[in-house]
Coordinates of C-alpha atoms in Angstrom, one line a residue:
M1 CA -111.9 24.3 174.5
R2 CA -112.6 26.8 177.2
I3 CA -112.4 26.1 180.9
L4 CA -115.4 27.7 182.7
V5 CA -114.6 26.3 186.2
D6 CA -111.5 24.5 187.5
T7 CA -111.6 24.0 191.2
P8 CA -110.3 21.5 193.7
I9 CA -112.3 18.5 194.8
S10 CA -112.1 17.6 198.5
F11 CA -113.1 14.5 200.4
D12 CA -112.2 15.9 203.9
V13 CA -114.9 16.5 206.5
G14 CA -113.2 17.7 209.7
D15 CA -110.7 15.0 210.8
E16 CA -112.3 12.4 208.6
R17 CA -112.6 11.5 204.9
T18 CA -115.8 10.8 203.0
H19 CA -116.6 9.1 199.8
A20 CA -118.4 12.2 198.5
P21 CA -116.5 14.6 196.2
M22 CA -117.1 18.2 197.4
I23 CA -116.2 21.6 196.1
D24 CA -116.0 25.0 197.8
A25 CA -118.7 27.4 196.7
V26 CA -120.4 30.7 197.8
V27 CA -124.2 30.9 198.0
G28 CA -125.4 34.4 198.7
A29 CA -122.4 35.8 200.6
L30 CA -121.9 32.5 202.6
P31 CA -119.1 30.1 201.8
T32 CA -120.1 26.5 201.9
R33 CA -119.2 23.1 200.5
L34 CA -121.3 21.3 197.9
I35 CA -121.3 17.6 197.1
L36 CA -120.9 16.8 193.4
D37 CA -123.7 14.2 192.8
T38 CA -123.8 13.0 189.2
G39 CA -126.8 10.8 190.2
S40 CA -129.0 13.7 191.2
T41 CA -131.6 15.2 188.9
D42 CA -131.7 18.4 191.0
H43 CA -129.5 20.9 192.7
V44 CA -130.3 20.6 196.4
L45 CA -129.4 23.0 199.2
T46 CA -130.1 22.6 202.9
I47 CA -133.0 24.7 204.1
E48 CA -130.6 26.0 206.8
L49 CA -128.3 27.5 204.2
A50 CA -131.2 28.8 202.2
R51 CA -132.6 30.6 205.3
A52 CA -129.2 31.9 206.3
V53 CA -128.7 33.7 203.0
G54 CA -132.3 34.9 202.8
L55 CA -133.6 32.8 199.9
A56 CA -137.4 32.6 199.4
A57 CA -138.5 29.0 200.1
E58 CA -141.9 27.8 199.0
P59 CA -143.2 24.5 200.5
S60 CA -143.2 21.8 197.9
E61 CA -144.2 18.2 197.6
P62 CA -142.1 15.7 199.6
G63 CA -138.9 14.5 197.9
T64 CA -137.1 11.2 198.1
D65 CA -133.7 10.8 199.6
H66 CA -130.9 8.4 198.4
A67 CA -132.4 5.5 200.5
G68 CA -136.0 6.1 199.2
A69 CA -137.3 7.8 202.3
S70 CA -139.7 10.7 202.0
V71 CA -138.2 14.1 203.0
E72 CA -139.9 17.5 203.4
S73 CA -138.8 19.9 200.7
W74 CA -139.0 23.5 199.5
M75 CA -138.7 25.1 196.1
L76 CA -136.0 27.8 195.9
G77 CA -136.2 28.3 192.1
E78 CA -133.1 30.0 190.7
V79 CA -130.2 30.4 193.0
T80 CA -126.9 32.1 192.1
A81 CA -123.8 30.4 193.3
R82 CA -120.1 31.0 192.8
L83 CA -118.0 28.0 191.8
G84 CA -114.3 28.9 191.5
D85 CA -114.3 32.1 189.4
L86 CA -117.7 31.6 187.8
D87 CA -121.1 32.7 188.9
V88 CA -123.6 30.1 187.9
T89 CA -127.4 29.9 188.1
L90 CA -128.7 26.8 189.8
R91 CA -132.1 26.3 188.2
D92 CA -135.1 24.6 189.8
T93 CA -133.2 24.3 193.1
V94 CA -134.8 22.4 195.9
A95 CA -134.1 22.6 199.7
I96 CA -134.3 19.9 202.3
A97 CA -133.4 19.7 206.0
G98 CA -129.7 19.0 206.1
P99 CA -128.6 15.6 207.5
A100 CA -127.1 16.0 211.1
P101 CA -123.4 16.0 210.1
S102 CA -123.8 18.5 207.2
E103 CA -123.7 21.7 209.2
G104 CA -120.6 20.6 211.2
W105 CA -118.9 19.6 208.0
G106 CA -119.8 22.9 206.3
V107 CA -121.8 21.1 203.7
G108 CA -124.7 23.2 202.3
G109 CA -126.1 20.8 199.8
F110 CA -125.3 19.0 196.6
L111 CA -125.0 19.9 192.9
S112 CA -126.1 17.9 189.9
P113 CA -122.9 18.9 187.9
Q114 CA -124.3 17.8 184.5
R115 CA -127.1 20.4 185.0
L116 CA -124.8 23.4 185.6
D117 CA -124.6 24.3 181.9
P118 CA -126.6 22.6 179.2
A119 CA -123.7 22.8 176.7
A120 CA -120.7 22.3 178.9
F121 CA -119.0 19.1 179.9
A122 CA -118.8 18.4 183.7
V123 CA -115.5 16.6 184.4
L124 CA -114.8 15.0 187.8
D125 CA -111.0 14.4 187.6
L126 CA -110.6 12.1 190.5
A127 CA -106.9 11.5 189.7
G128 CA -106.1 15.2 189.9
D129 CA -108.8 16.0 192.5
R130 CA -110.3 18.7 190.2
F131 CA -113.8 19.6 189.1
R132 CA -113.8 21.2 185.7
L133 CA -116.7 22.6 183.7
I134 CA -115.6 22.8 180.0
D135 CA -117.1 24.5 177.0
A136 CA -115.8 22.5 174.1
D137 CA -118.4 23.6 171.5
G138 CA -120.0 20.1 171.7
D139 CA -116.8 18.4 170.9
E140 CA -116.8 15.6 173.5
R141 CA -113.7 14.1 171.8
A142 CA -111.6 17.2 172.7
V143 CA -112.5 16.7 176.4
S144 CA -111.7 13.0 176.3
D145 CA -108.5 13.5 174.4
D146 CA -107.4 16.2 176.9
L147 CA -107.9 13.7 179.8
A148 CA -106.2 10.9 177.9
R149 CA -103.1 13.1 177.3
R150 CA -102.9 14.0 181.0
Y151 CA -103.5 10.5 182.2
P152 CA -102.2 8.1 179.5
D153 CA -102.4 5.0 181.8
F154 CA -106.1 5.6 182.7
D155 CA -109.3 4.7 180.9
V156 CA -111.5 7.8 180.4
L157 CA -115.1 7.1 181.3
T158 CA -117.8 9.2 179.6
L159 CA -121.4 9.3 180.6
V160 CA -123.4 10.2 177.5
R161 CA -125.9 13.0 178.1
S162 CA -129.0 13.6 176.0
P163 CA -129.9 17.3 176.0
A164 CA -133.5 16.3 176.7
E165 CA -132.6 14.4 179.9
A166 CA -131.5 15.9 183.2
T167 CA -129.2 13.0 184.0
P168 CA -126.7 11.0 182.0
V169 CA -128.3 8.1 180.2

């Protein structure tokens, strides 16, 4: 088992707390925070962040936000980001206008953690406030056993992922 990324999860936005788990990242040369969204099928950055780091943004078909409303969107394609000590390529990245509070909170978008690496396991350790991306050579049991050893009183929940699907099924 090899840890690719091990970085803190934060829920702080200024003087408040939010329900959204976030990690610190660097896109271009700009530090930002990215929300970990296991329900997302895409990596999404704010168009403001994309423009600030000079990413090419091609107008795209309207997207749909979490409430089902239509939102203007742009295709960014492949974007390099740094998560912890690892440079990752965010494939098929989309941009949208950031919600009003995003910029003040330093939030530059959200990640679909299960899409970061097709073979790695994305672990949101909410007890330890850590996000880990783990290469376990396809051995899901090794990842579950590791969590069970660290948190013997907890139930480990695993969302099964089909390699052909972008989201857990």
